[in-house]
mmCIF file of C-alpha atoms in Angstrom:
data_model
loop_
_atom_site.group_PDB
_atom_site.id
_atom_site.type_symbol
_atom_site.label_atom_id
_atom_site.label_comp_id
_atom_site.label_asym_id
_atom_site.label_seq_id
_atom_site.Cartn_x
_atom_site.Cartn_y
_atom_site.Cartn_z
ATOM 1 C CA UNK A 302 7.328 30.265 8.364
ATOM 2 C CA UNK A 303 7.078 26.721 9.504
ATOM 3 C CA UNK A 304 9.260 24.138 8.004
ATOM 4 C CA UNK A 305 12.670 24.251 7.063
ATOM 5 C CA UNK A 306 15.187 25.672 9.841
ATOM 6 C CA UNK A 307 18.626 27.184 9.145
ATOM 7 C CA UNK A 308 19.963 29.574 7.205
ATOM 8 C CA UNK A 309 20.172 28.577 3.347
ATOM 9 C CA UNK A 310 19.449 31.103 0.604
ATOM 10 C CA UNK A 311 16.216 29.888 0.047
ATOM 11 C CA UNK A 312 14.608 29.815 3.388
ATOM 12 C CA UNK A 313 16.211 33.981 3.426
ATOM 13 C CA UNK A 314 14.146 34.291 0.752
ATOM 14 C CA UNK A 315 11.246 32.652 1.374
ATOM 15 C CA UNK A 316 10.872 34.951 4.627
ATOM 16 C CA UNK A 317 11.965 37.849 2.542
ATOM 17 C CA UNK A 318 8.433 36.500 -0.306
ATOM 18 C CA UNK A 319 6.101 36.569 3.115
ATOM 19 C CA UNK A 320 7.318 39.946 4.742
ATOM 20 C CA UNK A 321 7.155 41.460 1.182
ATOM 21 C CA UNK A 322 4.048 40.388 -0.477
ATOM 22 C CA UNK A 323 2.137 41.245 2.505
ATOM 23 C CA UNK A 324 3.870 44.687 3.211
ATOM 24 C CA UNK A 325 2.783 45.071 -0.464
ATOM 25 C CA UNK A 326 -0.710 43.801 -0.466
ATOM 26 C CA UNK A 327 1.056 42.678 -3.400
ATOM 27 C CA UNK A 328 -1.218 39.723 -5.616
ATOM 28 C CA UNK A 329 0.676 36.775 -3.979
ATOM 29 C CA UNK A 330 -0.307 38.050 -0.366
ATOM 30 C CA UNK A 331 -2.977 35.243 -0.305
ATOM 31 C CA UNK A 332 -0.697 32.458 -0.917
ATOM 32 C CA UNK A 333 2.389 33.682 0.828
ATOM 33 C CA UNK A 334 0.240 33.528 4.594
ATOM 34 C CA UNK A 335 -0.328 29.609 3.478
ATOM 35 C CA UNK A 336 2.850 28.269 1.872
ATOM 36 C CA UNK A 337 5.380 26.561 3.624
ATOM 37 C CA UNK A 338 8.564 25.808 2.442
ATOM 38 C CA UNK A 339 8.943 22.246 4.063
ATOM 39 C CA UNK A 340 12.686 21.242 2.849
ATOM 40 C CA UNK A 341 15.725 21.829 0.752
ATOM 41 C CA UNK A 342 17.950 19.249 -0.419
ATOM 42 C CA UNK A 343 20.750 18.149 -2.789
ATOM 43 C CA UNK A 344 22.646 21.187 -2.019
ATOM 44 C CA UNK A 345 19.891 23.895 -2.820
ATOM 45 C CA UNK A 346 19.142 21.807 -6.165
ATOM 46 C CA UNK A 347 15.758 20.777 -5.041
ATOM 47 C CA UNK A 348 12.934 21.958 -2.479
ATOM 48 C CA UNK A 349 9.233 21.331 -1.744
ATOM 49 C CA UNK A 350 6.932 23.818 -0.575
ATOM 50 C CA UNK A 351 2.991 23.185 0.450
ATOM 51 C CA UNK A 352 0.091 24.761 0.090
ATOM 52 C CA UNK A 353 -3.570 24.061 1.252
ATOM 53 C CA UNK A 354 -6.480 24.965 -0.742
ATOM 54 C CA UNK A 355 -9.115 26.847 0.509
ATOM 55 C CA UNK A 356 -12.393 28.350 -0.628
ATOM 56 C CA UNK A 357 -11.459 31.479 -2.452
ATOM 57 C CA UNK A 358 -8.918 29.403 -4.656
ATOM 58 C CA UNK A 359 -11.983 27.645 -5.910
ATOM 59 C CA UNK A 360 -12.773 27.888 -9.558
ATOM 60 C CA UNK A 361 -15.745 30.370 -10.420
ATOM 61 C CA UNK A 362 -17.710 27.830 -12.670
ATOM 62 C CA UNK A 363 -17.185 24.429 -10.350
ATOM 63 C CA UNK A 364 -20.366 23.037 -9.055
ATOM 64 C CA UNK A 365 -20.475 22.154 -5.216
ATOM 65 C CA UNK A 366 -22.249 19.150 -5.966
ATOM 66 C CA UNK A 367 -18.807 17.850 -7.893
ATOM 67 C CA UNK A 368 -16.711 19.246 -5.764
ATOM 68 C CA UNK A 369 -14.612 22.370 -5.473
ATOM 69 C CA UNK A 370 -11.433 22.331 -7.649
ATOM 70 C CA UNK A 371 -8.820 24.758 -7.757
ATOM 71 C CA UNK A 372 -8.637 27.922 -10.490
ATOM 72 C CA UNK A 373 -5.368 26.763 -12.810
ATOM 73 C CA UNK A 374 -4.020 30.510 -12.117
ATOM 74 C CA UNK A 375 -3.579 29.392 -8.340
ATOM 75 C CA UNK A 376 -1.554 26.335 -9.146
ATOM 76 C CA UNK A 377 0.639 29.037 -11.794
ATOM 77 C CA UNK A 378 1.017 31.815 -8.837
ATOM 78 C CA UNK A 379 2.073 28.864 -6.511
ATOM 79 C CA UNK A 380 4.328 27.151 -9.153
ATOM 80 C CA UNK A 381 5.771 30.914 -10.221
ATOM 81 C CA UNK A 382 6.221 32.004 -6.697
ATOM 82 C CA UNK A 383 8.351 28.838 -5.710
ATOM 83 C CA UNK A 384 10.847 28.293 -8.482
ATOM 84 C CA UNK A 385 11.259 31.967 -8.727
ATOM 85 C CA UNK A 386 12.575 31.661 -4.783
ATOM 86 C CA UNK A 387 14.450 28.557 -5.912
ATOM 87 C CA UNK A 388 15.675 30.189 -9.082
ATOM 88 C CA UNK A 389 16.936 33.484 -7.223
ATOM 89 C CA UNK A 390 18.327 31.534 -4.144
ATOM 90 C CA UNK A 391 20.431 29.349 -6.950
ATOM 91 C CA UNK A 392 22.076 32.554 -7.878
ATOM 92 C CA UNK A 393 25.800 33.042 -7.006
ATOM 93 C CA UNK A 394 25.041 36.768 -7.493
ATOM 94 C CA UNK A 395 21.813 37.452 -5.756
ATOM 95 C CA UNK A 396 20.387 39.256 -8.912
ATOM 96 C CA UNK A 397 16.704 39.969 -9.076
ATOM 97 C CA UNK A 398 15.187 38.119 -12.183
ATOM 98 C CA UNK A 399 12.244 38.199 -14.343
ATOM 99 C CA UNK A 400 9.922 35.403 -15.693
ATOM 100 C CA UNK A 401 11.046 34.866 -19.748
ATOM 101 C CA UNK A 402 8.913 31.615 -20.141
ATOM 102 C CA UNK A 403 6.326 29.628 -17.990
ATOM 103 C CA UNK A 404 4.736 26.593 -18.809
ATOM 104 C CA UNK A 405 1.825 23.926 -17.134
ATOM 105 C CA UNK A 406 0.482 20.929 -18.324
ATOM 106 C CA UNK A 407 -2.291 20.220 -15.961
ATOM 107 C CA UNK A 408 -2.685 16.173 -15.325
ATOM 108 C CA UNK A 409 -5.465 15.935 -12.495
ATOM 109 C CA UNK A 410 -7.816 18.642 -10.905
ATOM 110 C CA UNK A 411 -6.334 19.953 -6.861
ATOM 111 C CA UNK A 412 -9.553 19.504 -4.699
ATOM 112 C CA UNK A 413 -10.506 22.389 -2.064
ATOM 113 C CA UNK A 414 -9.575 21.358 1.106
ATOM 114 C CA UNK A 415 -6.311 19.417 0.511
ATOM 115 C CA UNK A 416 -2.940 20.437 0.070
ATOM 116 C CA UNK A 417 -1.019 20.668 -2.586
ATOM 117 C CA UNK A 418 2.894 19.507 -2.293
ATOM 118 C CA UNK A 419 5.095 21.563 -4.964
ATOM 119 C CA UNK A 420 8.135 19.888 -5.681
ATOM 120 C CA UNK A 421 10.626 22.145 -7.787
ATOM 121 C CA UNK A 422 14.147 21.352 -9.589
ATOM 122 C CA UNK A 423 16.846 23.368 -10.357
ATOM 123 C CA UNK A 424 17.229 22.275 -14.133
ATOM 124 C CA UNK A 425 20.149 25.139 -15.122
ATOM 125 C CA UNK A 426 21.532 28.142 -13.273
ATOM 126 C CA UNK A 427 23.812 30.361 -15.814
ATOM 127 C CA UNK A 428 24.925 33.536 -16.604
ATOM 128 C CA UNK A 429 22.048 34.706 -17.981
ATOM 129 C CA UNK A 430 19.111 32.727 -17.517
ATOM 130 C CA UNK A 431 18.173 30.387 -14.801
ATOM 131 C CA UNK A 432 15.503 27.449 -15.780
ATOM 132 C CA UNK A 433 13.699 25.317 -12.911
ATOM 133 C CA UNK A 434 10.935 22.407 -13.284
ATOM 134 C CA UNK A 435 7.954 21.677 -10.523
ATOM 135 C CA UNK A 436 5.585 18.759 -10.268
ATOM 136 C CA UNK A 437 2.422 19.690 -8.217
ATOM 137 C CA UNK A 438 0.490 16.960 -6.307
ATOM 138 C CA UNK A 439 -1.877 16.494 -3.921
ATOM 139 C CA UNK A 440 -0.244 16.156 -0.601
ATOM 140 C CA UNK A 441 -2.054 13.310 0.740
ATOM 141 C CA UNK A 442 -2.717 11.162 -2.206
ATOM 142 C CA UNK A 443 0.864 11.506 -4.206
ATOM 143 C CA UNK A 444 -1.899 12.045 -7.522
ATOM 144 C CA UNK A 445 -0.113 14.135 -9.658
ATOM 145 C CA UNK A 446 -2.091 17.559 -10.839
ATOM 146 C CA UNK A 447 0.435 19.523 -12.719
ATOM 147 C CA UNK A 448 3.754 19.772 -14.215
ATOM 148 C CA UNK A 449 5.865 22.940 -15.203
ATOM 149 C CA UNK A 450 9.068 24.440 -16.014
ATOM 150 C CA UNK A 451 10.129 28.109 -15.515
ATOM 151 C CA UNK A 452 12.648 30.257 -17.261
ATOM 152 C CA UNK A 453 13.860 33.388 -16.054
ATOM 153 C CA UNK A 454 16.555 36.011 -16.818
ATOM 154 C CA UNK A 455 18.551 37.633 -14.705
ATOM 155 C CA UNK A 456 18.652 41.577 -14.510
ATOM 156 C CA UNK A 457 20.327 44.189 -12.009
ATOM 157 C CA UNK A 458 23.210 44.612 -9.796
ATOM 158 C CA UNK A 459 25.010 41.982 -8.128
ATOM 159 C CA UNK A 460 22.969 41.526 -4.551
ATOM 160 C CA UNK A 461 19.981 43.286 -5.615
ATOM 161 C CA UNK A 462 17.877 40.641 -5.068
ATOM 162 C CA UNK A 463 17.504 41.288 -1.092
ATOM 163 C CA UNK A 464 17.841 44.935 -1.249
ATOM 164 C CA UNK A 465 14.170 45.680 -0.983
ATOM 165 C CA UNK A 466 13.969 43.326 2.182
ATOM 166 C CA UNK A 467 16.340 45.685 3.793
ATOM 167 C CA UNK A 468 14.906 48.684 3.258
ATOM 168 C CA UNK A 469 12.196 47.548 5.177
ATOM 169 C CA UNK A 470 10.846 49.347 8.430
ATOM 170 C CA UNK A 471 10.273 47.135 11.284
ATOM 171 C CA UNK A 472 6.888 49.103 11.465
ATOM 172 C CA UNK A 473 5.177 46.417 9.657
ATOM 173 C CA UNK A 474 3.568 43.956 11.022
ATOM 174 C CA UNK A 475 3.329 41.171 9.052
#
């Protein structure tokens, strides 16, 4: 993980996303070996992670002639995957948590080959439900491709959220 130093919530669990998704093969896998989770700010209220784009995010039907743009389910993994870290990392009782709502509008079209800077919100943290927002844009331009807000419930025990990562064996390598 390159980016953000320290200790925060957030950066625990970002490390925990990359050791787990690839110990799991798990669908995120090829994201979580490019996303970096570059700051945190505003006392854990906001944070920006980036991605680059690569080939195999391409859409199926995009012509190379026009340029290869990015499938709209990447930009939902990446969006997911971050405010669900945020989300999580927000909560006083490290609870695990489960997606209740997830919206996108999409704005602009992320090109293959550039990188795409996620910048996510912490709108509300409660008892129940935590809710955060995240603008996508392209890293180098500022162009803004996507917008979206996440809603998720909390479930489980108090601190359940990092059990998995410590049942871990140091056997893998990842």
């Amino acid at each position: 993980m390159a980016g953000v130093g320290g200790s925060c919530r957030l950066t625990t669990l970002f490390a925990q996303y990359v050791q787990q998704t690839r110990a799991q093969n798990s669908f995120s896998s090829n994201f979580s070996k490019r996303m970096l989770l570059l700051k945190v700010e505003d006392n854990l209220r906001k944070s920006t992670f980036q991605i680059p784009l690569h080939q195999s995010d391409c859409h199926a039907f995009g012509m190379p002639r026009e340029g290869q743009h990015v499938h709209g389910g990447v930009i939902a993994t990446v969006v997911e995957d971050a405010t669900t870290m945020h989300i999580c990392a927000n909560d006083a009782r490290s609870r695990k948590a489960v997606t209740t709502d997830l919206n996108l509008s999409f704005l602009g079209v992320g090109k293959i080959g550039r990188t795409l800077q996620i910048d996510t919100t912490i709108l509300k943290i409660g008892g129940v439900l935590g809710v955060a927002e995240a603008y996508v844009k392209d890293a180098s331009t500022g162009k803004l491709i996507a917008v979206g807000r996440h809603t998720m419930m909390f479930i489980g025990e108090d601190n359940s959220a990092t059990e998995y990562a410590h049942s871990l064996n140091s056997v893998f390598d990842v």
